[in-house]
Coordinates of C-alpha atoms and ligand atoms in Angstrom, one line a residue:
X8 CA -26.6 -59.7 97.6
X9 CA -23.5 -57.7 96.7
X10 CA -22.6 -60.1 93.9
X11 CA -26.0 -59.6 92.5
X12 CA -25.5 -55.9 92.6
X13 CA -22.3 -56.3 90.7
X14 CA -24.0 -58.6 88.2
X15 CA -27.0 -56.6 87.3
X16 CA -26.2 -53.1 88.5
X17 CA -29.5 -52.7 90.2
X18 CA -28.6 -53.9 93.6
X19 CA -29.6 -50.9 95.6
X20 CA -33.0 -50.7 94.0
X21 CA -33.6 -54.4 94.6
X22 CA -32.6 -54.4 98.3
X23 CA -35.3 -52.0 99.4
X24 CA -38.2 -54.5 99.5
X25 CA -36.6 -57.8 100.1
X26 CA -38.5 -57.9 103.3
X27 CA -41.7 -58.6 101.4
X28 CA -42.6 -61.7 99.6
X29 CA -43.3 -60.0 96.3
X30 CA -39.9 -58.6 96.6
X31 CA -38.4 -62.0 97.0
X32 CA -40.2 -63.3 94.0
X33 CA -39.2 -60.2 92.1
X34 CA -35.7 -60.6 93.3
X35 CA -35.8 -64.2 92.0
X36 CA -36.8 -63.1 88.6
X37 CA -34.2 -60.4 88.7
X38 CA -31.5 -62.8 89.7
X39 CA -32.6 -65.3 87.1
X40 CA -32.4 -62.8 84.4
X41 CA -28.9 -61.9 85.5
X42 CA -27.9 -65.5 85.6
X43 CA -29.2 -66.1 82.1
X44 CA -26.7 -63.6 81.0
X45 CA -29.2 -61.2 79.6
X46 CA -30.1 -57.9 80.9
X47 CA -31.7 -58.0 84.3
X48 CA -35.4 -57.2 84.4
X49 CA -36.1 -53.8 83.1
X50 CA -37.7 -52.1 86.0
X51 CA -41.0 -52.0 84.4
X52 CA -44.5 -52.9 85.5
X53 CA -43.6 -56.5 86.2
X54 CA -40.7 -55.8 88.6
X55 CA -41.5 -55.9 92.2
X56 CA -38.8 -53.3 92.6
X57 CA -40.1 -50.9 90.1
X58 CA -41.6 -48.6 92.6
X59 CA -38.5 -48.3 94.8
X60 CA -37.0 -44.9 94.5
X61 CA -33.2 -45.2 94.4
X62 CA -32.3 -42.5 97.0
X63 CA -34.5 -44.2 99.7
X64 CA -33.1 -47.6 98.7
X65 CA -29.7 -46.5 99.7
X66 CA -30.8 -45.5 103.1
X67 CA -32.4 -48.8 104.0
X68 CA -30.6 -51.8 105.6
X69 CA -29.5 -54.6 103.4
X70 CA -31.7 -57.6 103.9
X71 CA -31.4 -61.3 104.6
X72 CA -29.9 -64.1 102.6
X73 CA -33.3 -65.5 101.7
X74 CA -33.1 -64.3 98.2
X75 CA -29.8 -65.9 97.6
X76 CA -31.2 -69.1 98.9
X77 CA -34.5 -68.9 97.1
X78 CA -33.0 -68.0 93.8
X79 CA -31.1 -71.2 93.6
X80 CA -34.3 -73.3 93.6
X81 CA -35.9 -74.8 90.6
X82 CA -39.0 -72.7 90.2
X83 CA -41.4 -71.2 87.8
X84 CA -41.4 -67.4 87.9
X85 CA -44.6 -65.5 88.3
X86 CA -44.4 -64.7 84.6
X87 CA -44.3 -68.5 83.8
X88 CA -40.6 -68.5 82.7
X89 CA -38.6 -71.6 83.1
X90 CA -36.2 -71.1 86.0
X91 CA -32.7 -72.1 86.9
X92 CA -32.9 -75.9 87.2
X93 CA -30.9 -76.1 90.4
X94 CA -32.1 -78.2 93.3
X95 CA -31.2 -77.1 96.8
X96 CA -29.8 -79.6 99.2
X97 CA -32.1 -80.6 102.0
X98 CA -30.1 -78.5 104.4
X99 CA -30.2 -75.4 102.2
X100 CA -33.9 -75.9 101.6
X101 CA -34.5 -75.9 105.4
X102 CA -32.4 -72.8 105.7
X103 CA -34.3 -71.1 102.9
X104 CA -37.6 -72.1 104.5
X105 CA -36.5 -70.6 107.8
X106 CA -35.6 -67.4 106.0
X107 CA -38.9 -67.5 104.3
X108 CA -40.6 -67.7 107.6
X109 CA -38.8 -64.7 108.9
X110 CA -39.7 -62.7 105.8
X111 CA -43.4 -63.9 106.1
X112 CA -43.4 -62.8 109.7
X113 CA -42.6 -59.2 108.7
X114 CA -45.1 -59.2 105.9
X115 CA -47.8 -56.6 106.1
X116 CA -49.2 -56.9 102.6
X117 CA -52.7 -57.4 103.9
X118 CA -54.2 -56.3 107.3
X119 CA -53.9 -59.8 108.9
X120 CA -50.2 -59.5 109.6
X121 CA -50.6 -56.6 112.0
X122 CA -53.2 -58.4 114.1
X123 CA -51.8 -61.8 114.5
X124 CA -49.1 -62.9 116.9
X125 CA -46.8 -64.3 114.2
X126 CA -46.8 -65.8 110.8
X127 CA -47.3 -69.6 110.7
X128 CA -45.4 -71.3 107.8
X129 CA -45.3 -74.9 107.0
X130 CA -43.3 -77.7 108.5
X131 CA -42.5 -81.3 107.8
X132 CA -40.4 -83.3 105.4
X133 CA -38.8 -81.0 102.8
X134 CA -38.7 -83.8 100.2
X135 CA -42.2 -84.9 100.9
X136 CA -44.2 -86.6 98.2
X137 CA -47.3 -84.7 99.3
X138 CA -47.8 -81.2 100.6
X139 CA -51.0 -80.7 102.5
X140 CA -52.4 -77.1 102.4
X141 CA -55.0 -75.9 104.8
X142 CA -56.7 -72.5 105.0
X143 CA -55.0 -70.4 107.7
X144 CA -53.6 -70.8 111.2
X145 CA -56.1 -71.0 114.1
X146 CA -55.8 -69.6 117.6
X147 CA -53.4 -72.3 118.8
X148 CA -51.3 -72.2 115.7
X149 CA -51.0 -68.4 116.0
X150 CA -49.7 -68.7 119.5
X151 CA -47.4 -71.7 118.9
X152 CA -46.2 -70.6 115.5
X153 CA -46.8 -74.1 114.1
X154 CA -49.4 -75.3 111.6
X155 CA -52.2 -77.8 112.5
X156 CA -51.6 -78.0 116.2
X157 CA -55.3 -77.2 117.2
X158 CA -58.4 -79.4 117.0
X159 CA -58.4 -79.6 113.2
X160 CA -54.7 -80.7 113.3
X161 CA -55.5 -83.4 115.8
X162 CA -58.2 -84.7 113.5
X163 CA -55.8 -84.6 110.6
X164 CA -53.3 -86.6 112.7
X165 CA -56.0 -89.1 113.5
X166 CA -56.8 -89.6 109.8
X167 CA -53.1 -89.9 108.9
X168 CA -52.7 -92.5 111.6
X169 CA -55.7 -94.4 110.3
X170 CA -54.1 -94.4 106.8
X171 CA -50.8 -95.5 108.2
X172 CA -49.0 -92.2 107.6
X173 CA -47.4 -89.8 110.1
X174 CA -47.2 -86.0 110.0
X175 CA -43.4 -86.2 109.7
X176 CA -43.7 -87.9 106.3
X177 CA -45.6 -84.9 104.9
X178 CA -45.1 -81.2 104.5
X179 CA -48.1 -79.4 106.1
X180 CA -48.8 -75.7 105.6
X181 CA -51.6 -73.1 105.0
X182 CA -52.6 -70.9 102.2
X183 CA -52.8 -67.8 104.4
X184 CA -49.9 -67.3 106.8
X185 CA -51.5 -65.0 109.5
X186 CA -54.5 -65.8 111.7
X187 CA -57.7 -64.0 110.8
X188 CA -60.1 -63.7 113.7
X189 CA -62.8 -61.5 115.3
X190 CA -63.0 -60.9 119.0
X191 CA -66.0 -62.2 121.0
X192 CA -65.3 -61.1 124.5
X193 CA -61.8 -62.4 125.1
X194 CA -62.0 -65.2 122.6
X195 CA -60.5 -64.9 119.1
X196 CA -62.9 -66.6 116.8
X197 CA -61.7 -67.8 113.4
X198 CA -62.8 -65.8 110.4
X199 CA -62.4 -67.0 106.9
X200 CA -59.8 -65.0 105.0
X201 CA -61.2 -62.9 102.2
X202 CA -60.2 -63.7 98.6
X203 CA -58.0 -60.7 98.4
X204 CA -56.1 -61.7 101.5
X205 CA -55.6 -65.2 100.2
X206 CA -54.4 -63.8 96.9
X207 CA -52.0 -61.4 98.7
X208 CA -50.6 -64.4 100.5
X209 CA -50.3 -66.7 97.5
X210 CA -46.7 -65.9 96.7
X211 CA -45.6 -67.0 100.1
X212 CA -47.2 -70.4 99.6
X213 CA -45.8 -70.5 96.1
X214 CA -42.3 -70.0 97.5
X215 CA -42.8 -72.9 99.9
X216 CA -44.0 -75.1 97.0
X217 CA -41.1 -74.1 94.9
X218 CA -38.7 -74.9 97.7
X219 CA -40.3 -78.2 98.8
X220 CA -41.2 -79.2 95.3
X221 CA -43.8 -81.8 96.2
X222 CA -45.0 -83.9 93.3
X223 CA -48.6 -83.5 94.5
X224 CA -50.7 -81.4 96.8
X225 CA -53.8 -81.9 98.9
X226 CA -56.0 -78.9 99.3
X227 CA -58.0 -78.9 102.5
X228 CA -61.1 -76.7 102.0
X229 CA -62.2 -74.0 99.6
X230 CA -59.6 -71.4 100.3
X231 CA -56.6 -73.7 99.7
X232 CA -58.3 -75.2 96.6
X233 CA -59.0 -71.8 95.1
X234 CA -55.5 -70.6 95.8
X235 CA -53.8 -73.7 94.4
X236 CA -56.1 -74.2 91.4
X237 CA -56.5 -70.5 90.6
X238 CA -60.3 -70.7 90.3
X239 CA -63.4 -71.0 92.4
X240 CA -63.8 -74.6 93.6
X241 CA -67.0 -76.2 94.8
X242 CA -65.4 -78.5 97.3
X243 CA -68.4 -80.7 97.9
X244 CA -68.7 -81.4 94.2
X245 CA -65.0 -81.6 93.3
X246 CA -63.7 -83.4 96.3
X247 CA -62.0 -86.7 96.1
X248 CA -60.5 -86.1 92.7
X249 CA -57.2 -85.0 91.3
X250 CA -57.2 -81.6 89.6
X251 CA -54.3 -79.9 87.8
X252 CA -52.9 -76.6 89.1
X253 CA -51.8 -74.0 86.5
X254 CA -48.4 -75.6 86.3
X255 CA -50.0 -79.1 85.8
X256 CA -49.1 -80.4 89.3
X257 CA -51.9 -82.7 90.7
X258 CA -54.0 -81.3 93.5
X259 CA -56.4 -83.4 95.4
X260 CA -59.3 -81.5 96.8
X261 CA -61.2 -82.4 100.0
X262 CA -62.8 -80.9 103.0
X263 CA -60.9 -79.0 105.7
X264 CA -60.9 -81.0 109.0
X265 CA -62.6 -78.1 110.7
X266 CA -65.6 -78.7 108.4
X267 CA -65.9 -82.2 110.0
X268 CA -65.7 -80.7 113.4
X269 CA -68.5 -78.3 112.7
X270 CA -70.6 -80.9 110.9
X271 CA -73.8 -82.5 112.1
X272 CA -72.8 -84.9 114.9
X273 CA -75.4 -87.5 113.5
X274 CA -73.5 -87.6 110.2
X275 CA -70.0 -87.5 111.7
X276 CA -69.1 -91.2 111.1
X277 CA -70.2 -91.0 107.5
X278 CA -68.4 -87.7 107.0
X279 CA -65.3 -89.2 108.6
X280 CA -65.3 -92.2 106.3
X281 CA -65.8 -90.1 103.2
X282 CA -62.9 -87.8 104.2
X283 CA -60.6 -90.8 104.8
X284 CA -61.6 -92.1 101.3
X285 CA -60.6 -88.7 99.8
X286 CA -57.3 -88.5 101.7
X287 CA -56.6 -92.1 100.8
X288 CA -56.4 -91.2 97.1
X289 CA -53.4 -89.0 97.8
X290 CA -52.2 -91.0 100.8
X291 CA -52.8 -94.7 100.0
X292 CA -53.5 -96.7 103.0
X293 CA -50.4 -98.6 104.2
X294 CA -49.6 -100.9 107.0
X295 CA -48.3 -99.2 110.1
X296 CA -44.6 -99.9 111.0
Ligands
SF4_327 S1 -51.6 -63.0 105.7 FE1 -50.0 -63.3 104.1 S2 -50.2 -61.5 102.8 FE2 -51.3 -61.0 104.7 S3 -49.8 -60.1 106.0 FE3 -49.7 -62.2 106.5 S4 -48.1 -63.1 105.2 FE4 -48.6 -61.1 104.4

């Protein structure tokens, strides 16, 4: 952080909002500009730090090393600029993902952060060929701090097992990092995140994608598909096919496992087979070890 300050001369302004994801992304752009040898970002509209008043910045604590880690990745900036073509080692990627989780935990960019127990980021193989993206953590995920550990996760594990894959071979995460729910008595009932909440959370997911760099993604359900493809997606019509995200990365769209759990029990077998067929496009069936 100090080196960056020396390099670009805007360190104290930058350090104010590193706790938030937009600040991390802004910081990435800022650092990249400095690394390219040109002037760092002018603190104009596009800078995440443009609203940080300098006097207050000096009074705030310096933040984590996440920026230093994240800026070394090969990424595409929010403005579509080519990024520094550096690939982190697996160990550094894991470290960066941990820092990202801590930063996500502190995020309050939408109302969900204040109500949930903790943020739930992804987990799995950091050099996975496939990243599976669900909607948001559920009740169990919120308590345990891990993705897909509830009933939907168990169904996903069953499907992976049927196809000859294990969870450890993939990277599994969610589009929205905090649990959205409504209380019914003492029960916390899942509530679909609003579009604005999913959009607010998108940069965190993008940070994970930029760090893990999966060649392809699987979007489970409409929220993940919309966030990844940047448009409304009619999942029942567009499922079982590859689509391109704005950067050209292939995204396979299919149902979220919770849709199967909620579905008509009489059609459950048929729905299960159709889902396996969809998943099998991204995760070709292989013999179990
Ligand atoms: S859901 Fe996403 S944007 Fe909203 S507070 Fe949590 S991490 Fe931040």
